[in-house]
Amino acid sequence: WIGGDFTSSNWNLGNTTLSVSDTSGDSDAFLMKLDTNGQIIWARSFYSGFNESLWKLSPLPGGKMAAAFVSDGYFISIPPYFLINDYSENFLAVFNADGTTKWAKAIETTGTCDIATTPSGNIIFNSAFFPDSINVDGQIILARTDLGWRGTNLFASFDSIGNLNWARTNFADYYL
């Protein structure tokens, strides 16, 4: 598996061509699965009309892959999901081995993000947020208001089907 972003209007990958959704110079995110010889098994692109990047990948049991996306826009298309969020620049998705999307969601955080996976299939997500609070799957997480431009770090764990296990910040714990 490999992912990132591209700006080429038509990126010819041999037996597959990915096209950027916007010709104004913005990038789209991509995800590919390669065989042991480096041949492309399948490739997909994801877009919002702004700059998107597949920021991090982390493997899951059963040949699945967790992916964290960053977008300049406040929405992204990760078919069959079209995710919209008034604040979010971060999006989390899980892909099956055949490239289909198992689930995807917007996370109300901004900027760069990181993910890790556990042997049991949980996904740990980390990023920052700047408003006084955010909603993570119905759980209200309060921010540190004394940090100013640095924001508050969110650490959250999701199970293999996208349910929130727990969420914490860098100043207080929130347990579900």
PDB file of C-alpha atoms in Angstrom:
ATOM      1  CA  TRP A   1       0.000   0.000   0.000  1.00  0.00           C
ATOM      2  CA  ILE A   2       1.153   3.509  -0.771  1.00  0.00           C
ATOM      3  CA  GLY A   3      -0.581   6.866  -0.600  1.00  0.00           C
ATOM      4  CA  GLY A   4      -0.014  10.586  -0.886  1.00  0.00           C
ATOM      5  CA  ASP A   5      -1.115  13.348  -3.242  1.00  0.00           C
ATOM      6  CA  PHE A   6      -0.717  14.275  -6.909  1.00  0.00           C
ATOM      7  CA  THR A   7      -1.388  17.309  -9.107  1.00  0.00           C
ATOM      8  CA  SER A   8      -0.986  15.848 -12.602  1.00  0.00           C
ATOM      9  CA  SER A   9      -4.194  16.279 -14.597  1.00  0.00           C
ATOM     10  CA  ASN A  10      -3.841  12.698 -15.865  1.00  0.00           C
ATOM     11  CA  TRP A  11      -1.393  10.491 -13.984  1.00  0.00           C
ATOM     12  CA  ASN A  12      -0.712   7.468 -16.199  1.00  0.00           C
ATOM     13  CA  LEU A  13       0.244   4.477 -14.053  1.00  0.00           C
ATOM     14  CA  GLY A  14       0.424   1.878 -16.813  1.00  0.00           C
ATOM     15  CA  ASN A  15      -2.858  -0.012 -16.667  1.00  0.00           C
ATOM     16  CA  THR A  16      -4.497   2.713 -14.540  1.00  0.00           C
ATOM     17  CA  THR A  17      -4.871   6.478 -14.953  1.00  0.00           C
ATOM     18  CA  LEU A  18      -5.800   8.793 -12.084  1.00  0.00           C
ATOM     19  CA  SER A  19      -7.166  12.235 -12.917  1.00  0.00           C
ATOM     20  CA  VAL A  20      -7.080  15.215 -10.582  1.00  0.00           C
ATOM     21  CA  SER A  21     -10.561  16.635  -9.908  1.00  0.00           C
ATOM     22  CA  ASP A  22      -9.504  20.278 -10.190  1.00  0.00           C
ATOM     23  CA  THR A  23      -7.238  21.743 -12.875  1.00  0.00           C
ATOM     24  CA  SER A  24      -6.372  24.903 -10.897  1.00  0.00           C
ATOM     25  CA  GLY A  25      -3.260  23.264  -9.440  1.00  0.00           C
ATOM     26  CA  ASP A  26      -4.780  21.782  -6.298  1.00  0.00           C
ATOM     27  CA  SER A  27      -3.813  18.236  -5.373  1.00  0.00           C
ATOM     28  CA  ASP A  28      -5.942  15.114  -4.901  1.00  0.00           C
ATOM     29  CA  ALA A  29      -5.111  12.256  -2.548  1.00  0.00           C
ATOM     30  CA  PHE A  30      -4.352   8.762  -3.825  1.00  0.00           C
ATOM     31  CA  LEU A  31      -4.146   5.232  -2.459  1.00  0.00           C
ATOM     32  CA  MET A  32      -2.592   2.255  -4.283  1.00  0.00           C
ATOM     33  CA  LYS A  33      -2.071  -1.384  -3.536  1.00  0.00           C
ATOM     34  CA  LEU A  34       0.994  -2.970  -5.097  1.00  0.00           C
ATOM     35  CA  ASP A  35       1.991  -6.606  -5.478  1.00  0.00           C
ATOM     36  CA  THR A  36       5.393  -7.934  -4.360  1.00  0.00           C
ATOM     37  CA  ASN A  37       6.877  -6.939  -7.752  1.00  0.00           C
ATOM     38  CA  GLY A  38       5.674  -3.334  -7.433  1.00  0.00           C
ATOM     39  CA  GLN A  39       2.875  -3.761  -9.976  1.00  0.00           C
ATOM     40  CA  ILE A  40      -0.315  -1.827  -9.255  1.00  0.00           C
ATOM     41  CA  ILE A  41      -3.191  -4.062  -8.189  1.00  0.00           C
ATOM     42  CA  TRP A  42      -5.586  -1.100  -7.919  1.00  0.00           C
ATOM     43  CA  ALA A  43      -5.420   2.677  -7.448  1.00  0.00           C
ATOM     44  CA  ARG A  44      -7.981   5.224  -6.232  1.00  0.00           C
ATOM     45  CA  SER A  45      -8.099   9.002  -5.912  1.00  0.00           C
ATOM     46  CA  PHE A  46      -9.992  11.196  -3.432  1.00  0.00           C
ATOM     47  CA  TYR A  47     -10.939  14.841  -3.853  1.00  0.00           C
ATOM     48  CA  SER A  48     -12.694  17.935  -2.528  1.00  0.00           C
ATOM     49  CA  GLY A  49     -11.741  20.598  -5.072  1.00  0.00           C
ATOM     50  CA  PHE A  50      -9.034  21.883  -2.724  1.00  0.00           C
ATOM     51  CA  ASN A  51      -5.692  20.326  -1.694  1.00  0.00           C
ATOM     52  CA  GLU A  52      -6.004  16.826  -0.247  1.00  0.00           C
ATOM     53  CA  SER A  53      -3.347  14.397   0.849  1.00  0.00           C
ATOM     54  CA  LEU A  54      -3.389  10.895   2.220  1.00  0.00           C
ATOM     55  CA  TRP A  55      -1.243  11.752   5.231  1.00  0.00           C
ATOM     56  CA  LYS A  56      -0.685   8.437   7.056  1.00  0.00           C
ATOM     57  CA  LEU A  57      -1.298   4.727   6.509  1.00  0.00           C
ATOM     58  CA  SER A  58      -1.329   1.985   9.134  1.00  0.00           C
ATOM     59  CA  PRO A  59      -2.097  -1.723   8.481  1.00  0.00           C
ATOM     60  CA  LEU A  60      -4.984  -3.557  10.126  1.00  0.00           C
ATOM     61  CA  PRO A  61      -5.684  -7.287  10.568  1.00  0.00           C
ATOM     62  CA  GLY A  62      -7.245  -9.115   7.614  1.00  0.00           C
ATOM     63  CA  GLY A  63      -5.391  -7.134   4.943  1.00  0.00           C
ATOM     64  CA  LYS A  64      -7.228  -3.873   5.683  1.00  0.00           C
ATOM     65  CA  MET A  65      -5.597  -0.444   5.885  1.00  0.00           C
ATOM     66  CA  ALA A  66      -6.362   2.620   8.001  1.00  0.00           C
ATOM     67  CA  ALA A  67      -5.751   5.983   6.331  1.00  0.00           C
ATOM     68  CA  ALA A  68      -5.681   9.547   7.644  1.00  0.00           C
ATOM     69  CA  PHE A  69      -6.402  12.340   5.165  1.00  0.00           C
ATOM     70  CA  VAL A  70      -5.738  16.076   5.380  1.00  0.00           C
ATOM     71  CA  SER A  71      -7.770  18.510   3.241  1.00  0.00           C
ATOM     72  CA  ASP A  72      -7.679  22.283   2.769  1.00  0.00           C
ATOM     73  CA  GLY A  73     -11.398  22.059   2.160  1.00  0.00           C
ATOM     74  CA  TYR A  74     -13.909  21.119   4.806  1.00  0.00           C
ATOM     75  CA  PHE A  75     -15.151  18.121   2.884  1.00  0.00           C
ATOM     76  CA  ILE A  76     -13.749  15.167   0.974  1.00  0.00           C
ATOM     77  CA  SER A  77     -15.084  12.433  -1.273  1.00  0.00           C
ATOM     78  CA  ILE A  78     -14.026   8.946  -0.119  1.00  0.00           C
ATOM     79  CA  PRO A  79     -16.599   6.912  -2.088  1.00  0.00           C
ATOM     80  CA  PRO A  80     -19.174   5.908  -1.223  1.00  0.00           C
ATOM     81  CA  TYR A  81     -18.853   8.575   1.503  1.00  0.00           C
ATOM     82  CA  PHE A  82     -18.979  12.331   0.929  1.00  0.00           C
ATOM     83  CA  LEU A  83     -17.871  13.793   4.242  1.00  0.00           C
ATOM     84  CA  ILE A  84     -18.729  17.376   5.183  1.00  0.00           C
ATOM     85  CA  ASN A  85     -17.692  19.128   8.358  1.00  0.00           C
ATOM     86  CA  ASP A  86     -17.786  22.831   9.227  1.00  0.00           C
ATOM     87  CA  TYR A  87     -14.439  22.678  10.980  1.00  0.00           C
ATOM     88  CA  SER A  88     -12.591  19.511  10.061  1.00  0.00           C
ATOM     89  CA  GLU A  89      -9.517  19.232   7.898  1.00  0.00           C
ATOM     90  CA  ASN A  90      -8.848  15.663   9.039  1.00  0.00           C
ATOM     91  CA  PHE A  91     -10.605  12.541   7.854  1.00  0.00           C
ATOM     92  CA  LEU A  92     -10.173   8.902   8.840  1.00  0.00           C
ATOM     93  CA  ALA A  93     -11.029   5.868   6.704  1.00  0.00           C
ATOM     94  CA  VAL A  94     -10.549   2.114   6.634  1.00  0.00           C
ATOM     95  CA  PHE A  95     -10.138   0.281   3.333  1.00  0.00           C
ATOM     96  CA  ASN A  96     -10.661  -3.394   2.596  1.00  0.00           C
ATOM     97  CA  ALA A  97      -7.929  -5.352   0.799  1.00  0.00           C
ATOM     98  CA  ASP A  98      -9.789  -4.927  -2.523  1.00  0.00           C
ATOM     99  CA  GLY A  99      -9.722  -1.104  -2.170  1.00  0.00           C
ATOM    100  CA  THR A 100     -13.360  -0.629  -1.199  1.00  0.00           C
ATOM    101  CA  THR A 101     -14.075   1.727   1.688  1.00  0.00           C
ATOM    102  CA  LYS A 102     -15.174  -0.065   4.864  1.00  0.00           C
ATOM    103  CA  TRP A 103     -15.953   3.185   6.697  1.00  0.00           C
ATOM    104  CA  ALA A 104     -14.912   6.842   6.719  1.00  0.00           C
ATOM    105  CA  LYS A 105     -15.527   9.821   8.990  1.00  0.00           C
ATOM    106  CA  ALA A 106     -14.600  13.448   9.541  1.00  0.00           C
ATOM    107  CA  ILE A 107     -12.691  14.288  12.718  1.00  0.00           C
ATOM    108  CA  GLU A 108     -13.090  17.872  14.019  1.00  0.00           C
ATOM    109  CA  THR A 109      -9.342  18.544  14.099  1.00  0.00           C
ATOM    110  CA  THR A 110      -7.049  20.538  11.865  1.00  0.00           C
ATOM    111  CA  GLY A 111      -3.615  20.358  10.281  1.00  0.00           C
ATOM    112  CA  THR A 112      -1.347  17.360  10.324  1.00  0.00           C
ATOM    113  CA  CYS A 113      -2.451  14.179  12.015  1.00  0.00           C
ATOM    114  CA  ASP A 114      -1.087  10.771  12.899  1.00  0.00           C
ATOM    115  CA  ILE A 115      -2.545   7.284  13.245  1.00  0.00           C
ATOM    116  CA  ALA A 116      -1.389   3.952  14.602  1.00  0.00           C
ATOM    117  CA  THR A 117      -3.143   0.592  14.710  1.00  0.00           C
ATOM    118  CA  THR A 118      -3.188  -2.119  17.345  1.00  0.00           C
ATOM    119  CA  PRO A 119      -3.039  -5.909  16.820  1.00  0.00           C
ATOM    120  CA  SER A 120      -6.723  -6.099  17.822  1.00  0.00           C
ATOM    121  CA  GLY A 121      -7.691  -3.720  14.994  1.00  0.00           C
ATOM    122  CA  ASN A 122      -8.186  -0.471  16.905  1.00  0.00           C
ATOM    123  CA  ILE A 123      -7.045   2.802  15.346  1.00  0.00           C
ATOM    124  CA  ILE A 124      -5.389   5.499  17.464  1.00  0.00           C
ATOM    125  CA  PHE A 125      -5.776   9.003  15.996  1.00  0.00           C
ATOM    126  CA  ASN A 126      -3.906  12.177  17.029  1.00  0.00           C
ATOM    127  CA  SER A 127      -4.249  15.791  15.880  1.00  0.00           C
ATOM    128  CA  ALA A 128      -4.866  19.298  17.216  1.00  0.00           C
ATOM    129  CA  PHE A 129      -8.008  21.398  17.514  1.00  0.00           C
ATOM    130  CA  PHE A 130      -8.523  25.093  18.210  1.00  0.00           C
ATOM    131  CA  PRO A 131     -12.150  25.791  19.170  1.00  0.00           C
ATOM    132  CA  ASP A 132     -13.270  25.612  22.809  1.00  0.00           C
ATOM    133  CA  SER A 133     -14.683  22.131  22.239  1.00  0.00           C
ATOM    134  CA  ILE A 134     -15.221  19.520  19.559  1.00  0.00           C
ATOM    135  CA  ASN A 135     -17.677  16.674  19.108  1.00  0.00           C
ATOM    136  CA  VAL A 136     -16.092  13.256  18.575  1.00  0.00           C
ATOM    137  CA  ASP A 137     -18.869  10.767  17.815  1.00  0.00           C
ATOM    138  CA  GLY A 138     -21.234  12.419  20.296  1.00  0.00           C
ATOM    139  CA  GLN A 139     -18.579  12.922  23.005  1.00  0.00           C
ATOM    140  CA  ILE A 140     -17.900  16.614  23.718  1.00  0.00           C
ATOM    141  CA  ILE A 141     -14.176  17.200  24.217  1.00  0.00           C
ATOM    142  CA  LEU A 142     -13.160  20.465  25.893  1.00  0.00           C
ATOM    143  CA  ALA A 143     -10.075  22.409  24.808  1.00  0.00           C
ATOM    144  CA  ARG A 144      -7.377  24.093  26.802  1.00  0.00           C
ATOM    145  CA  THR A 145      -8.205  27.743  26.297  1.00  0.00           C
ATOM    146  CA  ASP A 146      -4.838  28.952  27.621  1.00  0.00           C
ATOM    147  CA  LEU A 147      -2.830  27.503  24.719  1.00  0.00           C
ATOM    148  CA  GLY A 148      -3.766  30.140  22.137  1.00  0.00           C
ATOM    149  CA  TRP A 149      -2.497  29.318  18.656  1.00  0.00           C
ATOM    150  CA  ARG A 150      -0.997  25.970  19.748  1.00  0.00           C
ATOM    151  CA  GLY A 151      -4.388  24.349  20.202  1.00  0.00           C
ATOM    152  CA  THR A 152      -5.240  21.208  22.122  1.00  0.00           C
ATOM    153  CA  ASN A 153      -4.137  17.712  21.110  1.00  0.00           C
ATOM    154  CA  LEU A 154      -6.809  15.074  20.659  1.00  0.00           C
ATOM    155  CA  PHE A 155      -5.977  11.403  21.128  1.00  0.00           C
ATOM    156  CA  ALA A 156      -8.836   9.063  20.167  1.00  0.00           C
ATOM    157  CA  SER A 157      -9.252   5.320  19.709  1.00  0.00           C
ATOM    158  CA  PHE A 158     -11.732   3.841  17.227  1.00  0.00           C
ATOM    159  CA  ASP A 159     -12.672   0.185  16.884  1.00  0.00           C
ATOM    160  CA  SER A 160     -12.566  -1.828  13.654  1.00  0.00           C
ATOM    161  CA  ILE A 161     -16.008  -0.573  12.544  1.00  0.00           C
ATOM    162  CA  GLY A 162     -15.388   3.098  13.377  1.00  0.00           C
ATOM    163  CA  ASN A 163     -16.958   3.391  16.817  1.00  0.00           C
ATOM    164  CA  LEU A 164     -15.198   5.628  19.333  1.00  0.00           C
ATOM    165  CA  ASN A 165     -13.556   3.629  22.161  1.00  0.00           C
ATOM    166  CA  TRP A 166     -12.157   6.613  24.056  1.00  0.00           C
ATOM    167  CA  ALA A 167     -10.950  10.184  23.580  1.00  0.00           C
ATOM    168  CA  ARG A 168      -8.402  12.195  25.559  1.00  0.00           C
ATOM    169  CA  THR A 169      -6.692  15.557  25.330  1.00  0.00           C
ATOM    170  CA  ASN A 170      -3.274  16.679  26.471  1.00  0.00           C
ATOM    171  CA  PHE A 171      -4.763  18.192  29.616  1.00  0.00           C
ATOM    172  CA  ALA A 172      -7.616  15.947  30.761  1.00  0.00           C
ATOM    173  CA  ASP A 173      -8.972  12.453  30.199  1.00  0.00           C
ATOM    174  CA  TYR A 174     -12.401  11.616  28.830  1.00  0.00           C
ATOM    175  CA  TYR A 175     -13.459   8.007  29.093  1.00  0.00           C
ATOM    176  CA  LEU A 176     -16.524   6.514  27.491  1.00  0.00           C
TER     177      LEU A 176
END
